[in-house]
Short mmCIF file of C-alpha atoms in Angstrom, two decimals:
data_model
loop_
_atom_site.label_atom_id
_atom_site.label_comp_id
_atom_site.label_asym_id
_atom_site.label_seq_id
_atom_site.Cartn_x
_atom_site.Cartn_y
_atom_site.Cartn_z
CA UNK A 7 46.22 28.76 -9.24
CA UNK A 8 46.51 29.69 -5.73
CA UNK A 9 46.60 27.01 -2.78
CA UNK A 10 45.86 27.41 0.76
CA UNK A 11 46.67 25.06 3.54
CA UNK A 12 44.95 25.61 6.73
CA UNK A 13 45.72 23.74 9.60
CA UNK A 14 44.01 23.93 12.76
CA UNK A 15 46.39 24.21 16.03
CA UNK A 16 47.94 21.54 17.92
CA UNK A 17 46.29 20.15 21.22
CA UNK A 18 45.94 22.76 24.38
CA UNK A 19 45.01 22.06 27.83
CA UNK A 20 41.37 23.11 27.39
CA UNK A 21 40.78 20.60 24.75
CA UNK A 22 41.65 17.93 26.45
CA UNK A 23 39.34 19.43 29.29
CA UNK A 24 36.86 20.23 27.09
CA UNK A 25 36.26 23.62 27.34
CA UNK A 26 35.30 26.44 25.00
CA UNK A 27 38.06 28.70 24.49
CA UNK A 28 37.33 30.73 21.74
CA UNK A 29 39.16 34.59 21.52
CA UNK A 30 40.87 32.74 25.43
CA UNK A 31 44.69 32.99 24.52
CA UNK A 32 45.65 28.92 25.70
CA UNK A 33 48.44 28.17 25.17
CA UNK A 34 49.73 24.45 23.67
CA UNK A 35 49.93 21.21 26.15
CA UNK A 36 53.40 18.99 26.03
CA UNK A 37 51.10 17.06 23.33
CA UNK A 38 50.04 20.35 21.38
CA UNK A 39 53.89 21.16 21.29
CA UNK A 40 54.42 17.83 19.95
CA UNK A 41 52.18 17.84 17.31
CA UNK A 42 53.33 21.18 16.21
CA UNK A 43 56.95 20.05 16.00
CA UNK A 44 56.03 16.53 13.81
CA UNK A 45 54.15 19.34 11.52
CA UNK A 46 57.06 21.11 11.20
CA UNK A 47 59.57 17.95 10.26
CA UNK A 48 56.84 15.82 8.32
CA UNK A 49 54.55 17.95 6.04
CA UNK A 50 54.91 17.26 2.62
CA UNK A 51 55.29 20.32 1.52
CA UNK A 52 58.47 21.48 -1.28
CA UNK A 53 57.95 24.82 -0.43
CA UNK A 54 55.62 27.37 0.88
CA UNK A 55 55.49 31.44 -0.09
CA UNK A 56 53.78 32.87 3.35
CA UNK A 57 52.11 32.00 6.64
CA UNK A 58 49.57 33.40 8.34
CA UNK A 59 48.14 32.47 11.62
CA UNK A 60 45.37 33.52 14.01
CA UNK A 61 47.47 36.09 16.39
CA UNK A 62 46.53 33.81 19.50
CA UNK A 63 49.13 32.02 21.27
CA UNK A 64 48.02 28.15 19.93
CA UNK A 65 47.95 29.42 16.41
CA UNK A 66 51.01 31.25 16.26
CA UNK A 67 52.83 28.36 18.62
CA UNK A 68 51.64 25.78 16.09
CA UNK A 69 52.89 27.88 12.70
CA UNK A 70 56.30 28.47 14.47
CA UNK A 71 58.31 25.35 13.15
CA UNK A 72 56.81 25.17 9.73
CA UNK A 73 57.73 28.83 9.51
CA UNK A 74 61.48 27.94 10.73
CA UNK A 75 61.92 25.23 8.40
CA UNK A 76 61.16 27.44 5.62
CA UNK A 77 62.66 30.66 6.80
CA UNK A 78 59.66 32.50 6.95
CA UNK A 79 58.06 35.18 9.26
CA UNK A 80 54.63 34.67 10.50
CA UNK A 81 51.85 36.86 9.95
CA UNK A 82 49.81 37.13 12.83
CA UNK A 83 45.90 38.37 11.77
CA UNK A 84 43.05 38.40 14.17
CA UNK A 85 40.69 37.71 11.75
CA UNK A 86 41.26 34.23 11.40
CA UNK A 87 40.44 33.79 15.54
CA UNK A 88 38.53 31.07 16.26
CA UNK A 89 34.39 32.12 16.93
CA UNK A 90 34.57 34.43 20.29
CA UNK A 91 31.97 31.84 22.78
CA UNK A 92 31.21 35.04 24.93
CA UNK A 93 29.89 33.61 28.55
CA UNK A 94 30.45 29.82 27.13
CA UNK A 95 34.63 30.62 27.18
CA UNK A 96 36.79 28.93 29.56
CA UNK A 97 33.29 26.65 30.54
CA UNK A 98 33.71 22.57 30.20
CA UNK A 99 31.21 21.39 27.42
CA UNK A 100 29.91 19.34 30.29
CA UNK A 101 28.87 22.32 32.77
CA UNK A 102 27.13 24.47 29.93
CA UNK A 103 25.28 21.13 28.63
CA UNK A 104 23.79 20.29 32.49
CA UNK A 105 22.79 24.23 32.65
CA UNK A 106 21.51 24.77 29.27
CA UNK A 107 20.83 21.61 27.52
CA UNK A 108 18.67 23.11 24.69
CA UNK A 109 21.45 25.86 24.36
CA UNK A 110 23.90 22.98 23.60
CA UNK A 111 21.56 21.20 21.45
CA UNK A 112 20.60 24.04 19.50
CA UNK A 113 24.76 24.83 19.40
CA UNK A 114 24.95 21.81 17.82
CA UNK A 115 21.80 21.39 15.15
CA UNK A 116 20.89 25.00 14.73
CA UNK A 117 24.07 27.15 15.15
CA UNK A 118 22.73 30.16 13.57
CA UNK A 119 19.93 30.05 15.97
CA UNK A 120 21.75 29.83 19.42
CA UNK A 121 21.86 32.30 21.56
CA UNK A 122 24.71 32.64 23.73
CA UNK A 123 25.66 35.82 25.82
CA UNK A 124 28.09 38.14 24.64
CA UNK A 125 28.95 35.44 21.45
CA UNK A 126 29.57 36.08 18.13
CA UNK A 127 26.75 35.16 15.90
CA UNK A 128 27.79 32.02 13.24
CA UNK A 129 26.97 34.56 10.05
CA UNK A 130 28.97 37.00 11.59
CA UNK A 131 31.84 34.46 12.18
CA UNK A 132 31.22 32.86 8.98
CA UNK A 133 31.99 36.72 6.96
CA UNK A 134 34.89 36.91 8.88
CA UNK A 135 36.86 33.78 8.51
CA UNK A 136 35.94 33.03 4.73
CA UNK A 137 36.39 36.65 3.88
CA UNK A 138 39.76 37.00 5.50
CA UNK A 139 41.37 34.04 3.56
CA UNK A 140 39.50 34.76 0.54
CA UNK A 141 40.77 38.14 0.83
CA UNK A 142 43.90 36.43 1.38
CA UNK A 143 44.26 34.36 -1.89
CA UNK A 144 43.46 37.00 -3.92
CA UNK A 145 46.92 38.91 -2.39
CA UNK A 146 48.71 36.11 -2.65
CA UNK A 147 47.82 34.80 -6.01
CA UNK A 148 49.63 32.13 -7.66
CA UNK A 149 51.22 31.37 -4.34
CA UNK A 150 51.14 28.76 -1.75
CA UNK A 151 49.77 29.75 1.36
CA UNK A 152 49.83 28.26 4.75
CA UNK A 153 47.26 29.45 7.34
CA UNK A 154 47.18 28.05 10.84
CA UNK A 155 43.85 28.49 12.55
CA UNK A 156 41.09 26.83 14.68
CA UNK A 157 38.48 24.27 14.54
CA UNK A 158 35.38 26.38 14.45
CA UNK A 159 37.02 28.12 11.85
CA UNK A 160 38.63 26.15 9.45
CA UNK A 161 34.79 23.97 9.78
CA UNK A 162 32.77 27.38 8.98
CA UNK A 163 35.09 28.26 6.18
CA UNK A 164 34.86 24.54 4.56
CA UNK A 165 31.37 25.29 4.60
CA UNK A 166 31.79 28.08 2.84
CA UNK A 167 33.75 26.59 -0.06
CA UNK A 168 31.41 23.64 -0.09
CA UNK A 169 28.09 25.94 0.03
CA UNK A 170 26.76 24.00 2.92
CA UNK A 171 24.37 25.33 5.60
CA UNK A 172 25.96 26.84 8.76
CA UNK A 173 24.12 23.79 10.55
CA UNK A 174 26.09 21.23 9.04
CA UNK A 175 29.77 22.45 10.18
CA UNK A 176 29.95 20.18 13.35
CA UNK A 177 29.79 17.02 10.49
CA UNK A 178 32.71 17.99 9.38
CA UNK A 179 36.24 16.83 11.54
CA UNK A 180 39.21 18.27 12.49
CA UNK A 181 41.91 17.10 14.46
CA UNK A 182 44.66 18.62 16.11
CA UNK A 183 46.87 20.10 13.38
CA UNK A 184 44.72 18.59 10.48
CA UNK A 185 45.59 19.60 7.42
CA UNK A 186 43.30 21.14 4.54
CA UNK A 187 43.83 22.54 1.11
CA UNK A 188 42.09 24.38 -1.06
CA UNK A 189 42.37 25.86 -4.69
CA UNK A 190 41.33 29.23 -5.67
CA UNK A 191 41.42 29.64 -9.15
CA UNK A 192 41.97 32.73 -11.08
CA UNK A 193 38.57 33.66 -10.72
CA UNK A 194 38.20 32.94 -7.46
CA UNK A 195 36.17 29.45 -8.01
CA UNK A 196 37.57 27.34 -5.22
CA UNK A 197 37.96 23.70 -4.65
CA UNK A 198 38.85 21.87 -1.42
CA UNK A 199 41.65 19.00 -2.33
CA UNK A 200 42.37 17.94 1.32
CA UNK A 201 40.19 17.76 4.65
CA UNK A 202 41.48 16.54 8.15
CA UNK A 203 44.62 15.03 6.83
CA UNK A 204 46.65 13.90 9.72
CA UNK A 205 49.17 11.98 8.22
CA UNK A 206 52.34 13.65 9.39
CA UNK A 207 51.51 12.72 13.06
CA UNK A 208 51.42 9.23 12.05
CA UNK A 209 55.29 7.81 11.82
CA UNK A 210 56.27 10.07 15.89
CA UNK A 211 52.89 8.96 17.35
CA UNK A 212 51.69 12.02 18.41
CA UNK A 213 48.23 11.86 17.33
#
C-alpha cells in the first residue's frame, strides 16, 4: 500500500482578495504562514518517506515545516502547479464576473467548456495533475508520501480518483492547508480515506 497526503497551501494575499492566481508565484500572508507552521507542529503523522510540492513559492512555503520536522528535503515539481488561468491571473473573481458573467458561469458549471485566453484547458490540467502523482505513487511504492499543492488541483485530481465529471470539481472543498489522503494499492486501484481535513488548525486558531 502506498499513501499520499496532499495538502493544499496555506492562505496568500490573493485569496483573501479573491483573485485567480494560478502559475502567479504569491507568496503566503501572516495567516498563510500561520497555518503552515500549525501543519508543521500538529499533523498526525508518525512519519513520512518524501515530500513533494508544486515548485511555486505558496507550495514550497507551506511544505517547509513539515519537511523540517521530519528532516526531509523538498522536492519541488512543476507539474503539480495549480491550473495556469491565462488572462483571468492576478484578476479579482469580482472584475472577471461583471465583464464576463457567462465566462464565470460556465467556469463554474461547465469547466471543460470555458474558454478563457491563454488558459489551460481542464482535460489538459486534469492529465497533468493526476498523472504526476499517479506517476508518483508508483515510484514511491509502499511509502508515505506528502504532496503540497493547490486547490484547483488537489479538486481535479479527487475527481479523478472518484471518476467524477470535470464539472463537478467546484462541489468539492478545500481549505487552506486541508488535508487529503489517498491509497494506491499495488495495482494502482486507489481510494480516497481523507478530504478537507482541517483539524490541525483547530487547537492555535488559525483557521
Amino acid at each position: 500500500m502506498t499513501e499520499i497526503v496532499i495538502i493544499r497551501h496555506g492562505e496568500t494575499e490573493w485569496n483573501q482578495t479573491g483573485r485567480f492566481q494560478g502559475h502567479s508565484d504569491v507568496p503566503l500572508s501572516e495567516m498563510g504562514r500561520a497555518q503552515a507552521e500549525a501543519l508543521g507542529r500538529n499533523l498526525m503523522l508518525d512519519h513520512v518517506d518524501a515530500i513533494y510540492a508544486s515548485d511555486l513559492i505558496r507550495a514550497m512555503d507551506t511544505a517547509a515545516p513539515l519537511a523540517a520536522r521530519f528532516g526531509l528535503s523538498i522536492t519541488p515539481d512543476p507539474l503539480l502547479r495549480e491550473l495556469h488561468f491565462g488572462a483571468w491571473e492576478g484578476r479579482t473573481f469580482s472584475d472577471v464576473n461583471a465583464e464576463s458573467p457567462n465566462a464565470m458561469k460556465r467556469f463554474y458549471n461547465d469547466p471543460e467548456r470555458v474558454e478563457i485566453p491563454d488558459s489551460e484547458p481542464f482535460p489538459d490540467f486534469q492529465k497533468r495533475v493526476a498523472g504526476r502523482v499517479r506517476a508518483i505513487a508508483e515510484q514511491q511504492r509502499g511509502k508515505r508520501v506528502v504532496i503540497v499543492s493547490h486547490g484547483a488541483s488537489i479538486r481535479i485530481l479527487l475527481a479523478d480518483i472518484l471518476v467524477m465529471p470535470i464539472r463537478s470539481i467546484w462541489h468539492i472543498s478545500q481549505l487552506n492547508t486541508a488535508v487529503n489522503k489517498i491509497r494506491f494499492e499495488d495495482d494502482g486501484f486507489a481510494v480516497v480515506t481523507l478530504m478537507n481535513d482541517t483539524s490541525h488548525l483547530c487547537a492555535e486558531n488559525v483557521l
